[in-house]
Amino acid sequence: MTQIKAPAAKEPSVSSAVSTINDVARLAGVSIKTVSRVMNDEPNVREETRTKVKEAAARLHYRPNLLARSLAGSRSFLIGLLYDNPSSSYVIDLQQGVIERCRQSGYHVLSEPQDSLAPDIGRAIASLLATIRLDGVILTPPLCDMAVVLDAVEAAGVPYVRVSPSLFPGRSALVEMDDTQAAYEMTQFLLGQGHRDIGFVRGHPEHGSSHRRYDGFIKAMHEAGAEPHSRRIAQGFNSFASGLEAAKALFMDAGNLPTAIFASNDEMAFGVMAYAQQTGVRVPDQVSVVGFDDTPGSMIIWPHLTTIRQPVTDLAYAAADMLLSRASADEDAPNFSDTRRELPFELVMRESAKAV
Amino acid sequence: MTQIKAPAAKEPSVSSAVSTINDVARLAGVSIKTVSRVMNDEPNVREETRTKVKEAAARLHYRPNLLARSLAGSRSFLIGLLYDNPSSSYVIDLQQGVIERCRQSGYHVLSEPQDSLAPDIGRAIASLLATIRLDGVILTPPLCDMAVVLDAVEAAGVPYVRVSPSLFPGRSALVEMDDTQAAYEMTQFLLGQGHRDIGFVRGHPEHGSSHRRYDGFIKAMHEAGAEPHSRRIAQGFNSFASGLEAAKALFMDAGNLPTAIFASNDEMAFGVMAYAQQTGVRVPDQVSVVGFDDTPGSMIIWPHLTTIRQPVTDLAYAAADMLLSRASADEDAPNFSDTRRELPFELVMRESAKAV
DNA sequence: CTGAAAGCGCTTACAG
DNA sequence: CTGAAAGCGCTTACAG
């Protein structure tokens, strides 16, 4: 690859473009310690001095060097987002929310995708945390349910928050939504629409949320005295293809279709809808279809998908807030690891489901 | 928000968990300068000494502190990804590719979403670059076409690469694909399938790629002597809703439908397909529909969408490689800003288009 | 081939 | 209310 000169800089000398705390101190006629005090909004500075320093800083376009602050101080102003998630919209929404909150506090976010299947993931994370002193880490599924990952983060002494963990309750601060209740309410919604014969597509058996969603479904069906026959339950793996396969099984007997299908996630619901369309089953006229997650796809298929909206952005806000308030609190503020926030989901009614 | 004690660390003292260059030097019985040489794979170290240092580093689980390296040296090992893009899959794919490449070189990536509509975006970026000394910046549309953004990056003296810019050719290193040619080939594909009466949904007029795609379409149609009537051209704005509206216009006369519709992006193609479905127009039997971008949605609708795959990951690789090779090269290697790489697109044939 | 010194730009701990 | 000194963990520039 060819490479040559950097784009012409506006300043004669690149290095002269950035001013340091020394420049500000000199211009304001104070010590660098005083400049530091002003920049960090510390008390015990005469108002007149404060003004003088602020003016000097403004004139020089001074911005404290984050790296230098990190090295000298006890904070790095860096939060790590560790993920290994196949859903781009989930990751991007979460990341966006975390960045938004961090920015307000002068923090930056390091996105660090991880391969949860890698045998040395524990060492990889330990190495990462040794290389960059992070002030906090956010862990998403499936990483947040892996003991080796939690061990590594804890060994490094970095505070962390888990998003929607399924395992090790109480081991750390966490944010989550109630999958079971959401599936329960979605099922109740279907029942309320007059559906009694409802098929269910289970999610990937290794995801904790799959089981919670199934439980919520069964609970509602049970309460309604409408326990599904086992042939109304299909096993999926969270993919479009597995949804298609599940639909094939659930629609086996064309003369005896369920009136609704509840897929454990949107992706599988799309598979069900595609299969229905291919075989001439009309949605929602013959069969209602609902999903779970409210991915972007639910608004681009027709009929638009009725689904459960995960509060991804709010989960991100909450996780970031926990970390940030811990970072600015006393080193040993008590009970951080007991912090737990449950955020509300939302049942989004669209066109893929209707009353029977 | 409550916050309390950090998760119990494995080590008695958190600070003792991380070893420094001094620890390694002491254990190996050498100076820190020698440790530095070994860690950076510099020459002029006796093999025996090198081994001794490596062993000491391994025993102490030593990882050089990135922040300290940054402050002392001329490199920060940090690359910034600046974006303001509504498509989560585009952003995540690009980010993933950039991170992957950076990781191999010991670099980390700071994702910095920007509001391209903010009036002070130039100052925001200048401030960011003053706060964190980045070794390089990657700019995506629409940021890469904003003079105020380029000015800020250049003023900071940070090397940068633009991804798919439409404006200011030659102002910087860039990676891109040929939108015009892609649209041209997609149109030729349709023509080759026997379509002559092809409708077109134009993209958002403020996106440079919209015009290039339109040009490619027109060129192919012209060459085939099949110039479209103006009522076969609809204006969209890259959204699902605008695709739906466009379809309404293009399908106005039910007795005289085009045999194919080429939408400038997938999102609008989905809108066209939804409208077709709502009005009983069968895709692809009555009308073929094709899109552009190969977003995840193209695989969850039925029929799956025939579209153009942007080489997003490869664009990311190429952009990162340019920056990384520049970072490890001489400060003034010539012509970096002339570097330009064009990557091949791919025509992905799926079920939404068929021969007439 | 190896090392002692200085310094990157800040904050900490202390003194006044 | 303010500042001089030391130090964070490295690399640079220089000396031998």
XYZ file of C-alpha atoms (C1' of nucleotides) in Angstrom:
744
model
C 0.000 0.000 0.000
C 1.324 3.408 -0.850
C 1.424 5.982 1.841
C 2.747 9.402 1.887
C 2.429 12.780 3.500
C -0.413 13.585 5.858
C -3.060 15.983 4.635
C -1.624 19.473 4.873
C -2.184 20.842 8.350
C -3.492 24.342 8.899
C -0.821 25.058 11.504
C 2.806 25.472 10.487
C 3.788 22.871 13.069
C 1.413 20.115 14.012
C 2.691 19.842 17.555
C 2.185 23.534 18.177
C -1.483 23.071 17.371
C -2.223 21.572 20.775
C -1.684 23.546 23.918
C -0.892 22.029 27.287
C -1.559 22.846 30.874
C 1.798 24.628 30.969
C 0.790 26.996 28.200
C -2.372 27.898 30.027
C -0.573 28.344 33.334
C 1.968 30.638 31.738
C -0.621 32.753 29.973
C -2.784 33.032 33.068
C 0.176 33.647 35.326
C -0.623 30.843 37.744
C 0.737 27.392 38.541
C -0.355 24.318 36.631
C -1.971 23.039 39.802
C -4.345 25.961 39.717
C -5.170 25.333 36.099
C -5.865 21.742 37.023
C -8.201 22.887 39.773
C -10.160 25.100 37.441
C -10.423 22.522 34.687
C -11.768 19.979 37.154
C -14.167 22.387 38.789
C -12.525 21.932 42.136
C -13.344 24.325 44.980
C -10.923 26.685 46.685
C -10.040 28.904 43.788
C -10.659 32.608 43.954
C -13.327 33.613 41.467
C -10.986 36.097 39.879
C -8.305 33.462 39.381
C -10.839 31.056 37.996
C -11.948 33.553 35.411
C -8.386 34.362 34.431
C -7.601 30.700 33.893
C -10.770 30.053 31.966
C -10.010 32.910 29.628
C -6.494 31.680 29.016
C -7.768 28.164 28.381
C -10.352 29.437 25.943
C -7.849 31.555 24.071
C -5.504 28.632 23.650
C -8.306 26.188 22.834
C -6.948 24.135 25.675
C -8.366 20.657 26.206
C -6.797 18.499 28.910
C -5.041 15.483 27.439
C -7.122 12.490 28.451
C -4.183 10.118 28.319
C -2.136 12.247 30.672
C -5.035 12.579 33.069
C -5.456 8.824 33.036
C -1.837 8.079 33.710
C -1.504 10.576 36.513
C -4.867 10.102 38.099
C -6.931 7.244 39.276
C -9.426 7.376 36.443
C -9.058 6.634 32.754
C -12.354 8.084 31.549
C -12.700 4.968 29.466
C -15.566 2.484 29.628
C -15.352 -0.840 27.838
C -18.274 -2.436 26.050
C -17.609 -6.147 25.659
C -19.974 -8.007 23.383
C -20.363 -10.989 21.133
C -23.810 -10.629 19.749
C -25.065 -11.584 16.330
C -27.680 -8.844 16.197
C -26.230 -5.668 14.781
C -29.175 -3.552 15.831
C -28.932 -4.747 19.417
C -25.239 -3.975 19.614
C -25.486 -0.624 17.903
C -28.425 0.512 20.029
C -26.685 -0.529 23.186
C -23.451 1.107 22.118
C -25.209 4.281 21.128
C -26.906 4.530 24.496
C -23.728 3.889 26.430
C -21.761 6.425 24.396
C -24.460 9.030 24.825
C -24.369 8.779 28.589
C -20.607 8.547 28.812
C -20.146 11.614 26.710
C -22.109 13.721 29.138
C -19.566 12.801 31.793
C -16.489 13.184 29.640
C -16.038 9.470 29.232
C -15.254 7.570 26.061
C -16.230 4.083 25.031
C -14.011 1.319 23.786
C -16.004 -1.262 21.835
C -14.391 -4.623 22.212
C -16.104 -7.472 20.396
C -15.071 -10.820 21.814
C -15.279 -14.336 20.507
C -17.185 -16.130 23.242
C -16.260 -19.475 21.697
C -12.528 -18.810 21.843
C -10.894 -21.104 24.392
C -8.618 -18.350 25.662
C -11.258 -15.671 26.077
C -10.409 -15.294 29.752
C -6.806 -14.504 28.974
C -7.805 -12.217 26.149
C -9.924 -10.152 28.484
C -7.313 -10.160 31.225
C -4.810 -8.929 28.681
C -7.145 -6.217 27.483
C -7.785 -4.993 31.004
C -4.084 -4.980 31.816
C -3.284 -3.018 28.687
C -5.968 -0.403 29.166
C -7.019 0.667 32.567
C -10.795 0.889 32.119
C -12.986 2.589 34.701
C -15.765 0.149 34.039
C -16.939 -2.614 31.796
C -20.337 -3.515 30.398
C -20.981 -7.159 29.605
C -23.744 -8.456 27.353
C -24.999 -11.992 26.716
C -23.485 -14.483 26.258
C -20.309 -13.027 27.798
C -22.121 -11.956 30.943
C -22.995 -15.567 31.699
C -19.498 -16.978 31.345
C -17.691 -17.631 34.612
C -14.283 -17.295 33.003
C -15.176 -13.819 31.760
C -16.465 -12.660 35.126
C -13.389 -14.091 36.806
C -11.098 -12.139 34.517
C -12.912 -8.867 35.051
C -13.061 -9.319 38.784
C -9.404 -10.287 38.976
C -8.536 -7.049 37.238
C -10.560 -5.191 39.845
C -12.635 -3.373 37.269
C -16.238 -2.540 38.206
C -18.695 -4.014 35.788
C -22.390 -4.168 34.993
C -24.069 -7.058 33.239
C -26.909 -6.608 30.774
C -29.644 -9.239 30.879
C -27.659 -12.016 32.512
C -29.236 -15.427 32.981
C -26.708 -16.942 35.370
C -24.994 -16.015 38.641
C -27.698 -13.716 39.992
C -26.336 -11.377 42.617
C -22.754 -11.732 41.498
C -22.662 -8.234 40.043
C -24.590 -5.110 39.284
C -27.013 -5.744 36.459
C -29.755 -4.332 34.284
C -32.452 -6.452 32.753
C -36.008 -6.759 31.593
C -38.515 -9.413 32.570
C -38.584 -11.854 29.670
C -40.958 -14.192 31.409
C -43.492 -11.484 32.121
C -43.197 -10.144 28.577
C -43.920 -13.544 27.044
C -46.716 -13.970 29.537
C -48.318 -10.699 28.524
C -47.884 -11.356 24.837
C -49.647 -14.671 25.293
C -52.400 -12.997 27.275
C -52.769 -10.496 24.472
C -53.266 -13.339 22.004
C -55.701 -15.071 24.322
C -57.564 -11.791 24.710
C -57.907 -11.661 20.948
C -59.746 -14.952 21.098
C -56.874 -17.249 20.213
C -56.823 -20.568 22.070
C -54.830 -22.747 19.731
C -51.430 -21.059 19.797
C -48.234 -22.542 18.458
C -44.879 -21.639 19.964
C -41.390 -21.565 18.490
C -38.804 -21.994 21.191
C -35.517 -20.115 21.060
C -31.965 -21.367 21.154
C -31.731 -23.737 24.120
C -28.414 -22.277 25.229
C -29.867 -18.805 25.694
C -31.362 -18.266 29.124
C -33.960 -15.919 27.715
C -35.350 -18.720 25.539
C -36.431 -20.630 28.599
C -37.870 -17.594 30.344
C -39.929 -16.733 27.291
C -41.206 -20.262 27.023
C -42.101 -20.267 30.708
C -44.102 -17.077 30.339
C -45.990 -18.539 27.417
C -46.788 -21.761 29.229
C -47.854 -19.935 32.358
C -50.389 -17.817 30.503
C -51.684 -20.761 28.517
C -51.977 -22.823 31.646
C -53.899 -20.128 33.488
C -56.270 -19.891 30.559
C -56.772 -23.624 30.540
C -55.366 -23.760 27.038
C -52.247 -25.888 27.493
C -50.785 -26.445 24.052
C -50.413 -29.926 22.644
C -46.764 -30.874 22.206
C -47.121 -30.774 18.421
C -47.824 -27.062 18.779
C -44.347 -26.527 20.196
C -41.417 -26.375 17.793
C -37.752 -26.011 18.597
C -35.964 -23.173 16.852
C -32.453 -21.735 17.141
C -33.160 -18.026 16.836
C -32.409 -17.945 13.111
C -34.630 -17.188 10.139
C -33.972 -20.649 8.746
C -34.967 -22.340 11.984
C -38.181 -20.307 12.032
C -38.959 -21.539 8.573
C -38.357 -25.120 9.651
C -40.475 -24.648 12.742
C -43.321 -23.320 10.645
C -43.069 -26.339 8.396
C -43.614 -28.549 11.426
C -46.342 -26.398 12.928
C -48.221 -26.124 9.629
C -47.800 -29.829 8.875
C -51.484 -30.522 8.932
C -52.974 -27.934 6.600
C -56.456 -28.810 7.763
C -55.643 -28.111 11.368
C -53.621 -24.931 11.676
C -53.138 -23.086 14.932
C -54.757 -19.655 14.826
C -51.603 -17.960 16.068
C -47.860 -18.557 16.313
C -45.691 -16.985 18.967
C -42.019 -17.078 17.960
C -39.437 -16.492 20.694
C -37.668 -13.913 18.605
C -38.345 -11.774 15.556
C -35.931 -13.561 13.291
C -37.824 -16.811 13.691
C -41.137 -14.982 13.312
C -39.909 -13.753 9.933
C -39.151 -17.324 9.004
C -42.648 -18.346 9.992
C -44.127 -15.542 7.913
C -42.011 -16.424 4.914
C -43.132 -20.036 5.119
C -46.742 -18.966 5.422
C -46.394 -16.797 2.365
C -44.719 -19.563 0.387
C -47.465 -22.012 1.214
C -50.321 -19.612 0.746
C -51.256 -19.260 4.393
C -52.467 -15.707 4.916
C -51.085 -13.688 7.845
C -52.891 -12.537 9.900
C -56.182 -13.659 8.354
C -55.589 -17.366 8.794
C -52.763 -17.307 11.284
C -51.539 -14.482 13.486
C -47.769 -14.309 14.001
C -45.971 -12.477 16.783
C -42.316 -12.171 17.662
C -40.048 -10.856 20.344
C -37.321 -8.128 20.274
C -38.658 -5.526 17.856
C -35.719 -5.665 15.483
C -35.655 -3.281 12.505
C -36.930 -6.078 10.279
C -40.306 -5.996 11.981
C -41.027 -2.715 10.223
C -39.885 -3.755 6.765
C -41.879 -6.930 6.335
C -45.535 -6.888 5.520
C -47.605 -7.248 7.594
C -45.499 -5.421 10.150
C -44.733 -7.616 13.096
C -46.468 -7.481 16.455
C -43.703 -8.013 18.955
C -42.119 -7.145 22.307
C -39.826 -4.169 22.359
C -36.762 -4.653 24.477
C -35.732 -1.401 26.149
C -32.221 -1.663 24.754
C -31.408 2.029 24.883
C -32.722 2.343 28.420
C -30.750 -0.716 29.466
C -27.679 0.999 28.038
C -28.438 4.236 29.875
C -28.959 2.407 33.136
C -25.785 0.350 32.804
C -23.703 3.399 31.947
C -25.221 5.429 34.760
C -24.364 2.744 37.280
C -20.768 2.656 36.167
C -20.420 6.408 35.975
C -21.922 7.099 39.349
C -19.669 4.462 40.827
C -16.644 6.000 39.140
C -17.375 9.398 40.608
C -18.217 8.000 44.032
C -15.926 6.940 46.827
C -13.759 3.994 46.010
C -15.659 1.844 48.432
C -19.192 3.020 48.218
C -21.081 0.029 49.547
C -23.146 -2.513 47.659
C -22.436 -1.582 44.069
C -22.569 -5.239 43.146
C -26.088 -5.460 44.554
C -27.391 -2.808 42.215
C -30.050 -4.201 39.966
C -32.424 -2.423 37.645
C -35.349 -3.914 35.836
C -36.657 -1.906 32.913
C -40.092 -2.148 31.355
C -40.679 -3.799 27.995
C -43.394 -2.755 25.615
C -45.923 -4.791 23.655
C -45.929 -3.293 20.180
C -49.123 -4.060 18.324
C -48.820 -4.017 14.563
C -50.443 -5.804 11.669
C -49.260 -9.382 11.932
C -51.786 -10.338 14.610
C -55.550 -9.877 14.745
C -58.552 -11.145 16.651
C -59.733 -14.584 15.677
C -28.741 5.157 42.189
C -27.214 3.022 44.883
C -23.629 2.028 44.590
C -21.397 0.147 46.820
C -18.318 -2.008 46.928
C -16.665 -3.248 43.758
C -16.889 -6.932 43.004
C -14.360 -8.687 45.208
C -10.977 -8.745 43.491
C -8.934 -11.905 43.394
C -5.807 -10.070 44.485
C -5.464 -8.728 48.006
C -4.601 -5.321 46.593
C -5.981 -4.200 43.263
C -2.947 -2.145 42.387
C -0.613 -5.054 42.956
C -2.484 -6.999 40.311
C -0.813 -5.131 37.460
C 2.915 -5.247 36.966
C 4.912 -2.492 35.340
C 8.007 -2.233 33.268
C 9.959 -1.669 36.470
C 8.838 -4.979 37.913
C 9.946 -6.789 34.806
C 13.274 -4.982 34.680
C 13.969 -5.851 38.304
C 13.055 -9.505 37.876
C 15.095 -9.849 34.703
C 17.989 -7.889 36.104
C 18.092 -5.384 33.253
C 17.162 -1.742 32.729
C 13.665 -0.689 31.770
C 15.024 0.473 28.449
C 15.969 -3.098 27.624
C 12.530 -4.318 28.612
C 11.088 -1.669 26.361
C 13.268 -2.888 23.496
C 12.141 -6.459 23.924
C 8.461 -5.595 24.224
C 8.646 -3.562 21.036
C 10.633 -6.162 19.130
C 13.458 -3.738 18.570
C 16.810 -5.035 17.292
C 20.105 -4.872 19.146
C 19.277 -7.067 22.090
C 21.315 -10.166 22.785
C 19.221 -13.267 22.300
C 19.965 -14.381 25.803
C 18.836 -11.083 27.270
C 15.730 -11.141 25.160
C 14.785 -14.550 26.466
C 15.402 -13.511 30.042
C 13.148 -10.488 29.677
C 10.428 -12.436 27.938
C 10.373 -14.965 30.704
C 10.162 -12.315 33.372
C 7.359 -10.569 31.473
C 5.460 -13.815 31.125
C 5.846 -14.700 34.782
C 4.507 -11.306 35.834
C 1.755 -11.293 33.218
C 3.208 -8.009 32.129
C 1.303 -5.984 29.545
C 2.642 -2.557 28.632
C 0.272 0.195 29.716
C -1.157 1.630 26.536
C -1.795 5.011 28.098
C 1.784 5.365 29.246
C 3.088 4.346 25.851
C 0.861 6.927 24.251
C 1.944 9.721 26.488
C 5.628 8.995 26.192
C 5.705 8.040 22.560
C 4.492 9.469 19.352
C 1.701 6.981 18.875
C -1.525 6.485 20.801
C -2.523 3.136 19.319
C -5.995 4.570 19.035
C -8.010 4.895 15.837
C -11.213 6.908 15.760
C -14.276 5.847 13.809
C -16.483 8.877 13.224
C -19.919 8.159 11.865
C -23.462 9.393 11.651
C -25.247 6.703 9.781
C -28.797 5.536 10.205
C -28.082 1.966 9.156
C -27.024 -0.114 12.130
C -25.795 -2.979 10.017
C -23.565 -0.690 7.965
C -22.021 0.856 11.042
C -21.543 -2.404 12.891
C -20.008 -4.157 9.895
C -17.642 -1.286 9.303
C -16.735 -1.093 12.960
C -16.199 -4.816 13.175
C -13.851 -4.765 10.219
C -11.871 -1.836 11.534
C -11.535 -3.360 14.992
C -10.447 -6.678 13.561
C -7.599 -5.131 11.640
C -6.577 -2.772 14.409
C -6.403 -5.560 16.911
C -3.805 -7.386 14.856
C -1.582 -4.340 15.199
C -2.281 -3.677 18.850
C -4.552 -0.760 18.102
C -7.902 -0.002 19.671
C -10.898 1.724 18.209
C -12.857 4.611 19.616
C -16.347 4.757 18.135
C -17.507 8.326 18.035
C -20.982 8.883 16.623
C -21.456 12.479 15.536
C -24.502 14.555 14.810
C -23.848 15.779 11.291
C -26.686 18.279 11.644
C -25.231 19.922 14.741
C -24.061 23.446 13.943
C -20.934 23.074 16.060
C -19.802 19.746 14.691
C -16.483 21.201 13.633
C -15.721 22.370 17.145
C -16.933 19.085 18.592
C -14.486 17.160 16.458
C -11.655 19.582 17.122
C -12.306 19.170 20.809
C -12.353 15.406 20.529
C -9.069 15.350 18.664
C -7.441 17.690 21.177
C -8.604 15.554 24.076
C -7.474 12.254 22.625
C -4.474 12.040 20.427
C -5.682 9.617 17.768
C -3.277 8.027 15.326
C -5.878 8.084 12.629
C -9.495 8.744 11.878
C -11.974 7.027 9.595
C -14.802 9.135 8.222
C -18.019 7.790 6.733
C -20.833 9.539 4.844
C -22.186 12.087 5.391
C -19.341 13.299 7.617
C -16.733 12.594 4.969
C -18.384 15.081 2.646
C -18.530 17.973 5.088
C -15.844 20.609 4.625
C -16.050 21.695 8.246
C -15.317 18.146 9.379
C -12.357 17.726 7.057
C -11.030 21.114 8.131
C -11.136 20.107 11.778
C -9.364 16.823 11.221
C -6.707 18.385 9.041
C -6.144 21.222 11.494
C -5.493 18.665 14.200
C -2.917 17.044 11.955
C -4.480 13.615 12.233
C -4.202 11.306 9.213
C -7.585 10.191 7.982
C -9.246 7.972 5.428
C -12.690 8.595 3.977
C -15.111 5.810 3.164
C -17.203 6.312 0.028
C -16.964 10.085 -0.203
C -18.909 11.938 -2.877
C -17.214 15.301 -2.619
C -13.675 16.709 -2.606
C -12.017 13.946 -4.612
C -8.271 13.851 -4.057
C -8.426 15.741 -0.789
C -7.606 12.655 1.233
C -6.948 8.962 1.191
C -10.175 7.087 0.508
C -11.801 3.733 -0.059
C -14.900 3.284 -2.150
C -16.898 1.134 -4.472
C -18.264 2.071 -7.855
C -21.943 2.836 -7.299
C -22.479 3.863 -10.886
C -21.058 0.671 -12.270
C -23.019 -1.414 -9.780
C -26.314 0.188 -10.771
C -25.303 -0.178 -14.384
C -24.696 -3.883 -13.983
C -27.859 -4.445 -12.010
C -29.805 -2.780 -14.785
C -28.018 -4.887 -17.373
C -28.922 -7.953 -15.370
C -32.571 -6.977 -15.498
C -32.333 -6.231 -19.195
C -30.658 -9.578 -19.710
C -33.638 -11.196 -18.044
C -35.823 -9.715 -20.726
C -37.102 -6.687 -18.811
C -37.483 -3.542 -20.895
C -40.032 -1.600 -18.909
C -38.174 -0.940 -15.679
C -39.236 1.510 -13.004
C -36.689 3.241 -10.801
C -36.926 4.618 -7.285
C -34.371 7.342 -6.752
C -32.561 7.732 -3.445
C -32.289 10.685 -1.127
C -31.216 13.642 -3.266
C -28.667 14.781 -0.700
C -26.722 11.545 -0.871
C -24.099 11.492 -3.573
C -24.563 7.777 -4.079
C -28.198 8.355 -5.074
C -27.140 10.246 -8.138
C -24.439 7.784 -9.087
C -26.887 4.909 -8.876
C -29.405 6.749 -10.978
C -26.739 7.548 -13.554
C -25.768 3.903 -13.820
C -29.368 2.906 -14.340
C -29.956 5.518 -17.014
C -26.741 4.653 -18.797
C -27.660 0.991 -19.109
C -31.210 1.775 -20.172
C -29.973 4.248 -22.721
C -27.494 1.813 -24.185
C -30.265 -0.735 -24.490
C -32.506 1.783 -26.193
C -34.974 1.435 -23.358
C -35.015 4.933 -21.878
C -37.669 4.969 -19.197
C -40.636 7.273 -19.414
C -40.601 9.890 -16.670
C -43.612 8.283 -15.011
C -41.417 5.226 -14.425
C -39.107 7.292 -12.222
C -40.173 7.972 -8.633
C -38.393 10.025 -6.036
C -37.725 8.310 -2.728
C -35.788 9.275 0.388
C -34.134 5.990 1.285
C -36.840 5.032 3.791
C -39.315 2.175 3.793
C -42.197 4.658 3.794
C -40.833 6.509 0.794
C -40.472 3.206 -1.042
C -44.101 2.480 -0.352
C -45.089 5.880 -1.682
C -42.936 5.428 -4.732
C -44.583 2.092 -5.462
C -47.977 3.718 -5.187
C -46.940 6.119 -7.921
C -45.263 3.502 -10.073
C -48.200 1.100 -9.783
C -50.764 3.838 -10.392
C -52.062 2.310 -13.572
C -52.831 -1.295 -12.628
C -53.309 -2.183 -16.285
C -49.853 -0.963 -17.206
C -47.295 -2.101 -14.664
C -43.556 -2.064 -15.265
C -42.139 -5.589 -15.269
C -39.402 -4.657 -12.838
C -38.596 -2.043 -10.223
C -35.065 -1.055 -9.281
C -34.983 0.716 -5.940
C -31.837 2.687 -5.061
C -31.583 1.002 -1.689
C -32.953 -2.053 0.059
C -35.127 -0.152 2.479
C -37.130 1.356 -0.368
C -37.235 -1.991 -2.148
C -38.886 -3.414 0.965
C -41.445 -0.629 0.787
C -42.127 -1.478 -2.837
C -42.555 -5.148 -1.951
C -44.893 -4.347 0.907
C -47.046 -2.207 -1.343
C -47.119 -4.921 -3.958
C -48.226 -7.429 -1.374
C -50.905 -5.113 -0.031
C -52.328 -4.532 -3.480
C -52.097 -8.109 -4.663
C -49.259 -7.592 -7.109
C -47.163 -10.753 -7.091
C -43.379 -10.449 -6.747
C -41.570 -11.612 -8.804
C -44.269 -13.176 -11.016
C -45.842 -9.896 -12.059
C -43.106 -7.492 -11.093
C -39.482 -8.151 -10.240
C -38.023 -5.984 -7.487
C -34.348 -5.364 -6.829
C -32.552 -3.231 -4.281
C -29.113 -2.008 -3.370
C -26.940 -2.568 -0.251
C -27.734 -6.108 0.842
C -28.933 -5.181 4.311
C -29.917 -7.985 6.696
C -33.562 -7.361 5.828
C -33.048 -8.718 2.355
C -32.767 -12.192 3.815
C -35.780 -11.999 6.109
C -38.415 -10.898 3.645
C -39.965 -13.255 1.174
C -39.057 -13.429 -1.633
C -35.481 -12.724 -0.601
C -34.201 -9.612 -2.269
C -31.934 -9.503 -5.285
C -29.560 -6.665 -4.565
C -26.023 -5.265 -4.700
C -23.732 -6.184 -1.876
C -21.537 -3.359 -0.712
C -18.129 -4.659 0.367
C -18.468 -2.989 3.764
C -16.096 -5.264 5.626
C -13.482 -4.993 2.908
C -13.845 -1.227 2.860
C -13.222 -1.304 6.600
C -10.170 -3.516 6.207
C -8.749 -1.294 3.502
C -9.339 1.910 5.450
C -7.767 0.483 8.598
C -4.810 -0.911 6.679
C -4.090 2.467 5.141
C -4.086 4.159 8.508
C -2.058 1.439 10.182
C 0.604 1.273 7.536
C 0.885 5.021 7.646
C 1.190 4.972 11.425
C 4.071 2.534 11.312
C 5.772 4.319 8.441
C 7.941 7.399 8.459
C 6.204 10.517 9.545
C 6.396 11.939 6.072
C 6.025 9.030 3.782
C 4.911 10.682 0.574
C 1.477 10.798 -0.962
C -0.629 9.179 1.710
C -3.438 11.514 0.797
C -3.362 10.222 -2.768
C -4.083 6.672 -1.690
C -7.320 5.438 -3.116
C -8.777 1.978 -3.192
C -11.805 0.842 -5.087
C -13.325 -2.419 -3.931
C -15.570 -4.712 -5.954
C -19.289 -4.973 -5.269
C -21.282 -8.100 -5.844
C -24.606 -8.680 -7.540
C -26.515 -11.022 -5.266
C -29.236 -12.894 -7.118
C -32.068 -14.074 -4.962
C -35.768 -14.689 -5.406
C -37.274 -11.234 -5.881
C -36.346 -10.998 -9.553
C -36.936 -13.394 -12.423
C -36.915 -13.469 -16.177
C -39.907 -11.890 -17.833
C 24.492 -4.565 22.814
C 22.885 -1.848 27.103
C 21.609 1.880 30.291
C 20.955 6.592 32.878
C 18.510 10.721 32.243
C 14.854 13.514 30.793
C 10.267 14.155 29.698
C 5.288 13.165 27.734
C 0.916 16.196 30.407
C -1.317 15.637 33.774
C -2.826 14.497 39.250
C -1.618 13.334 43.943
C -0.092 14.440 48.424
C 1.728 17.865 50.916
C 3.118 22.463 52.488
C 2.179 27.026 53.315
C -6.639 30.163 48.356
C -2.186 28.698 45.859
C 2.078 26.274 44.485
C 6.555 23.247 44.307
C 7.698 18.546 44.111
C 7.114 13.894 42.946
C 5.384 10.475 40.132
C 1.982 7.784 36.867
C 4.587 3.982 33.116
C 6.327 4.327 29.432
C 9.600 6.254 25.081
C 12.965 9.426 23.219
C 17.522 11.001 22.519
C 21.888 10.296 23.865
C 26.062 8.107 25.709
C 29.049 4.407 26.100
